[in-house]
Short mmCIF file of C-alpha atoms in Angstrom, two decimals:
data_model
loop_
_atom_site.label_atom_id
_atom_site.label_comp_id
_atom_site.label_asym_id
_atom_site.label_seq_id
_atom_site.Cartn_x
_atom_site.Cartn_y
_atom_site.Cartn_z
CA UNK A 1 4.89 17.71 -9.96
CA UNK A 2 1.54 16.46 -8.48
CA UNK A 3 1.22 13.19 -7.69
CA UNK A 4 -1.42 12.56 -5.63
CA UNK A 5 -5.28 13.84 -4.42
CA UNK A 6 -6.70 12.05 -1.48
CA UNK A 7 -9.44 13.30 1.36
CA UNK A 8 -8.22 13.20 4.77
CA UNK A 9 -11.42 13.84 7.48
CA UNK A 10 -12.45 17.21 6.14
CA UNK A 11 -9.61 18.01 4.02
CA UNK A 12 -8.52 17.84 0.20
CA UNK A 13 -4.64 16.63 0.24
CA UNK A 14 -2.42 17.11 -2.94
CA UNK A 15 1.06 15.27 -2.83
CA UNK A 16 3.64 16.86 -4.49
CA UNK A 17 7.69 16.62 -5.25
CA UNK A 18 8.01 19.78 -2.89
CA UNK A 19 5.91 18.67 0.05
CA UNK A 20 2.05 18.38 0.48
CA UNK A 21 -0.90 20.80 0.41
CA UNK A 22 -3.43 20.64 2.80
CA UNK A 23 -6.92 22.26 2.20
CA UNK A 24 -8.32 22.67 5.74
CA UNK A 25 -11.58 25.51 5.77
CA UNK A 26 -11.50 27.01 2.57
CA UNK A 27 -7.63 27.46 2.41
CA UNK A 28 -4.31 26.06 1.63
CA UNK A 29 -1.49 25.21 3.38
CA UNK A 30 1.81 24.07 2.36
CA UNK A 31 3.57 21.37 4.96
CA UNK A 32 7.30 20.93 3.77
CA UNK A 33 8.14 16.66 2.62
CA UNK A 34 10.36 16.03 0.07
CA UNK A 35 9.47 13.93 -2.95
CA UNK A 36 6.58 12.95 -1.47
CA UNK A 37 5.35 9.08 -3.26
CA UNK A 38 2.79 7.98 -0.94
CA UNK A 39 0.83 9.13 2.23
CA UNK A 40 -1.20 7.09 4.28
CA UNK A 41 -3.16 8.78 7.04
CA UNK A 42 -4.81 6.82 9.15
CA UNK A 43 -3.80 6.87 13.32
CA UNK A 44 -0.67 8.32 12.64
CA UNK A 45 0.47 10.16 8.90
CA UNK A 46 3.43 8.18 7.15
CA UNK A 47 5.23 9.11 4.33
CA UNK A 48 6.96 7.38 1.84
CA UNK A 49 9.26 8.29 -0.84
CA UNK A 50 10.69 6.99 -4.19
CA UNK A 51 14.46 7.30 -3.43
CA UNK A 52 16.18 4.38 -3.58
CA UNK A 53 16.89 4.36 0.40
CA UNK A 54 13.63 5.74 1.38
CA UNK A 55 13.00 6.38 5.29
CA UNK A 56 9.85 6.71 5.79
CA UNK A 57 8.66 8.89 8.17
CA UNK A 58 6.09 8.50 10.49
CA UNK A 59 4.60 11.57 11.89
CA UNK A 60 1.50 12.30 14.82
CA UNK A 61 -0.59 13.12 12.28
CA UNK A 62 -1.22 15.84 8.98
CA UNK A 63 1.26 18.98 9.97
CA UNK A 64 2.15 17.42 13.26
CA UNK A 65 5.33 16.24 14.81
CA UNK A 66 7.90 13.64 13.81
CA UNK A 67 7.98 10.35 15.40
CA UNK A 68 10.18 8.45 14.03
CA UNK A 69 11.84 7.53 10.95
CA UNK A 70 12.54 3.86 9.75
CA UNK A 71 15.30 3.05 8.30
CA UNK A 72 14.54 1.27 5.23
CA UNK A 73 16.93 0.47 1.87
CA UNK A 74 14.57 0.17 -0.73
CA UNK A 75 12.42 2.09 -2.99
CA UNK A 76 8.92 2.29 -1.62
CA UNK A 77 5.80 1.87 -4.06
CA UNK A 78 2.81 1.08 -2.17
CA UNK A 79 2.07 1.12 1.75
CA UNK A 80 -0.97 -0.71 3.62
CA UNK A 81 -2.16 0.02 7.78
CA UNK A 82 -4.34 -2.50 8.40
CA UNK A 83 -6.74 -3.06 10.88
CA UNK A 84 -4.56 -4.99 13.03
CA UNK A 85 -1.93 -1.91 13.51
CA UNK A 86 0.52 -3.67 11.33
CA UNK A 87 1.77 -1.39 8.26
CA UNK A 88 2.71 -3.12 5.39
CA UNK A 89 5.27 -1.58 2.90
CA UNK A 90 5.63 -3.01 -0.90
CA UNK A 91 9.21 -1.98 -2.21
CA UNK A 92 10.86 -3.22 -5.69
CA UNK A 93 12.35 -6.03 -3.80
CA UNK A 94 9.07 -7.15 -2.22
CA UNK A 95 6.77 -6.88 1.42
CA UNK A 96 8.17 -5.60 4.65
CA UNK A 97 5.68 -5.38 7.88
CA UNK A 98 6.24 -2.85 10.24
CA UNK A 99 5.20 -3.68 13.84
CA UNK A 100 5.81 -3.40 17.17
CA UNK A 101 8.90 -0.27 16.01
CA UNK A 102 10.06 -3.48 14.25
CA UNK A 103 10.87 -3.65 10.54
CA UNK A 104 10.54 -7.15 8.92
CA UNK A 105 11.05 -8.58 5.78
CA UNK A 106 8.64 -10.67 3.94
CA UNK A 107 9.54 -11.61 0.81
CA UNK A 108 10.95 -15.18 1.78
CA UNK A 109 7.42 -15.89 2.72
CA UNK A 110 6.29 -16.66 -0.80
CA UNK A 111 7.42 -15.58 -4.64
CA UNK A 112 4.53 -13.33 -4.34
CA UNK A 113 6.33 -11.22 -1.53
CA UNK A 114 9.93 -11.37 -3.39
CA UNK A 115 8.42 -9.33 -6.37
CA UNK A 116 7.99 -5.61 -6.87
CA UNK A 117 5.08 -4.86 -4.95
CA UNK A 118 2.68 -2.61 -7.11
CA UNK A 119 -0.89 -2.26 -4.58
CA UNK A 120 -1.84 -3.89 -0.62
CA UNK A 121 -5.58 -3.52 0.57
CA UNK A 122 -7.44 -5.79 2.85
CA UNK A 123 -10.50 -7.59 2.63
CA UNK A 124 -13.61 -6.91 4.86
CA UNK A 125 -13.00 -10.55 6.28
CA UNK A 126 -9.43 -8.90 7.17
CA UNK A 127 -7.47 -10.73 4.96
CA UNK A 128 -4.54 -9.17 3.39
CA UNK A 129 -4.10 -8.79 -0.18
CA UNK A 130 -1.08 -8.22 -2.16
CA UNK A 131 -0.47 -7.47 -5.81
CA UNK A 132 3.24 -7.86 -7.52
CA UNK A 133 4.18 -6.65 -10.80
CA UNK A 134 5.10 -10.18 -12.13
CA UNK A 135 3.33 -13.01 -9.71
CA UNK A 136 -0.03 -12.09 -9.51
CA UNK A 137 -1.54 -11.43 -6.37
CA UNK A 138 -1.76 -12.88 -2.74
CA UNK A 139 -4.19 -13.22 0.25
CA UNK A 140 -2.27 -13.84 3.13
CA UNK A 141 -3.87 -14.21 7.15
CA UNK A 142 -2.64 -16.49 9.67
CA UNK A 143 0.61 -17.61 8.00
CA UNK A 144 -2.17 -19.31 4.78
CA UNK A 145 -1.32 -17.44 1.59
CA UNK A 146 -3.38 -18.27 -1.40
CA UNK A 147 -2.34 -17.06 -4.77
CA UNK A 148 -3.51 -16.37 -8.29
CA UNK A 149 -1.61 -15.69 -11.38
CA UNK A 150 -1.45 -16.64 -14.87
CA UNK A 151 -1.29 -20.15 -14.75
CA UNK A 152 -4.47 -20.11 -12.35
CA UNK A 153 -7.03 -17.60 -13.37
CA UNK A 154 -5.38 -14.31 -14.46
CA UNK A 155 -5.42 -12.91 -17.80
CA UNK A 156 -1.97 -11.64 -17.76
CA UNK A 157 1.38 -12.18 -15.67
CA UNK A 158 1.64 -8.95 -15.28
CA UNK A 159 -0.19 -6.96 -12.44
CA UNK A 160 -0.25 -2.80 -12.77
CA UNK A 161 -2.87 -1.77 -10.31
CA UNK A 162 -4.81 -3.08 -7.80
CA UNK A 163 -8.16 -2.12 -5.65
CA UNK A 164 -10.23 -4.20 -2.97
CA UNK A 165 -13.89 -3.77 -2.39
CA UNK A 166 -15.35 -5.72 0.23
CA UNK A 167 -14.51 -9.14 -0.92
CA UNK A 168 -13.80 -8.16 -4.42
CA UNK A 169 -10.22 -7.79 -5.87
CA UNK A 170 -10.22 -5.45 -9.10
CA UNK A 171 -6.36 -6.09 -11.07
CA UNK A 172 -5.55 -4.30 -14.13
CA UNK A 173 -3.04 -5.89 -16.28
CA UNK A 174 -1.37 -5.31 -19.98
CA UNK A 175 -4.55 -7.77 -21.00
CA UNK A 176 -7.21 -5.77 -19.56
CA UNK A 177 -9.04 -5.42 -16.19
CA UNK A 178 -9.89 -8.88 -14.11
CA UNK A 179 -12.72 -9.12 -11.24
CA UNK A 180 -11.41 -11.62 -8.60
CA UNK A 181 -13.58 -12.44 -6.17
CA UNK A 182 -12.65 -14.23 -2.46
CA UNK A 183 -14.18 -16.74 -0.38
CA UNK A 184 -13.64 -19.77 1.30
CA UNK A 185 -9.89 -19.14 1.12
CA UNK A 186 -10.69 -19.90 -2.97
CA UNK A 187 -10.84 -16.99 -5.82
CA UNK A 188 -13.44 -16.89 -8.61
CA UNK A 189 -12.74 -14.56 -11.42
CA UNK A 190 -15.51 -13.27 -13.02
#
């Protein structure tokens, strides 16, 4: 079952329930993972997986050695490395920051965070954005969170997918796709 395409550096990445594919000059390689969900490649490669008690796995890099592996009880759906180091993790019961070789839950922090957590990006300004299935969305920096959902700007109450461009949030939801854009710590939907 594919999952996922992504380019890493110079290479064409396919997830897959069986482990990843690499394409690295011209040719293939498998690297074992099982039920891969998510991959993030950045500094270091982490994995993530839909079990139910995921553990992801954080590794040196594509094909390179284990780390470490966090110990996490939830199902994983989205994960976020911003610029700051910190990797953000969405689950089905909401936001956990890793930093630090800490694990930390978030969801307390606002309803926003206690939701299933469907997409995380950042803007260029650095904020960080988060999208839950049945909230709306979040910009969160410096302990300020400013929110939108239905009863402020967005079509639906329901969020499926999310994507950040510059200072542009893009949400699809049951009622069609929404452009949200930030400033000013103030969103304008257009």
């Amino acid at each position: 079952l594919l999952r996922l395409f992504l380019n890493f550096s110079d290479s064409l990445v396919a997830l897959t329930d069986k482990g990843y594919f690499i394409k690295e000059q011209g040719q293939w390689r498998n690297l074992p993972g099982q039920d891969i969900l998510l991959l993030f490649a950045g500094k270091d490669t982490v994995y993530g997986t839909p079990a139910p008690t995921a553990e992801p796995r954080i590794y040196e890099g594509l094909g390179k050695p284990l780390r470490q592996k966090l110990p996490l009880s939830k199902r994983i759906i989205s994960m976020f490395a911003g610029r700051s180091g910190v990797l953000w993790i969405g689950t089905w019961e909401g936001l956990v920051k890793y930093e630090n070789g800490q694990l930390a839950d978030q969801s307390a922090l606002h309803p926003v965070f206690n939701d299933r957590i469907i997409g995380i990006s950042e803007l260029s300004t650095g904020e960080l954005v988060v999208a839950s299935l049945s909230n709306g969305i979040a910009v969160y920096k410096n302990n300020r969170i400013v929110s939108l959902n239905a009863s402020n700007g967005l079509r639906s109450p329901t969020v499926n997918t999310m994507t950040v461009h510059k200072d542009t949030i893009w949400i699809g939801s049951n009622k069609g796709l929404t452009m949200v854009q930030y400033k000013d710590n103030h969103f304008r939907t257009v």
